[in-house]
Amino acid sequence: MSKLKALDHSQFLKSFKKEGVLTIKEGNGKNLTLMSQDQWTPAMGNDWIYLLFDLFQIRSVCEQFSEVSLDIVEFASKPTIYHSDANKILSKGPIKEGVLKFSLIREPNWNKFLFQIAQPVLVQLNSDRKAELKTDLYFPLFSSSTKELYLGAEGEVKILKR
């Protein structure tokens, strides 16, 4: 397993593009599995989160948002996992009762990596898969300050985890 002080975007991207799946041991020593959404199957369960690098990607995974909901995502100061109604054009994915989870990743290194992939990516936190790569960088969703919110298309907001 290679250990990297920072994200070696080219090495991470090469591994991800080759298989469509990549397990990384991050700075906290926790494993996370990144997967292309077309690799996901229902047998893998619904404990996956869509990772986005840009606010405009929300449209590709969720139903149309109100301005209030978009502002909440745009101005969030802490890492946040959002639960929202899935876009009906998604043919498959980790959707439970019409709702999926997503997070806009702002941490510069992780954001750049997601930008280079150029599509929404699924992540499974605390994955039990063997890590192929390791980095000293912390993955933001493992932070103790990570919040969870439900955002409805009409502007409904419900705090799920403080």
JSON list of C-alpha atoms in Angstrom, two decimals, residues 2 9 15 18 40 43 53 109-110 114 123 125 142 145 158:
[
{"chain": "A", "resi": 2, "resn": "SER", "atom": "CA", "xyz": [1.39, 3.39, -0.97]},
{"chain": "A", "resi": 9, "resn": "HIS", "atom": "CA", "xyz": [-4.15, 13.25, -7.61]},
{"chain": "A", "resi": 15, "resn": "SER", "atom": "CA", "xyz": [-6.39, 3.82, -9.70]},
{"chain": "A", "resi": 18, "resn": "LYS", "atom": "CA", "xyz": [-8.87, 1.78, -13.92]},
{"chain": "A", "resi": 40, "resn": "TRP", "atom": "CA", "xyz": [-23.00, 0.25, -7.44]},
{"chain": "A", "resi": 43, "resn": "ALA", "atom": "CA", "xyz": [-26.50, -5.84, -2.83]},
{"chain": "A", "resi": 53, "resn": "PHE", "atom": "CA", "xyz": [-17.26, 19.01, -5.96]},
{"chain": "A", "resi": 109, "resn": "ASN", "atom": "CA", "xyz": [-7.28, 18.45, -1.92]},
{"chain": "A", "resi": 110, "resn": "TRP", "atom": "CA", "xyz": [-10.35, 16.19, -1.89]},
{"chain": "A", "resi": 114, "resn": "LEU", "atom": "CA", "xyz": [-13.36, 14.89, -7.23]},
{"chain": "A", "resi": 123, "resn": "VAL", "atom": "CA", "xyz": [-18.40, 7.00, -0.95]},
{"chain": "A", "resi": 125, "resn": "LEU", "atom": "CA", "xyz": [-17.41, 5.61, 5.07]},
{"chain": "A", "resi": 142, "resn": "PHE", "atom": "CA", "xyz": [-15.02, 11.82, 9.37]},
{"chain": "A", "resi": 145, "resn": "SER", "atom": "CA", "xyz": [-18.34, 18.34, 13.59]},
{"chain": "A", "resi": 158, "resn": "LYS", "atom": "CA", "xyz": [-34.78, 19.07, 9.27]}
]
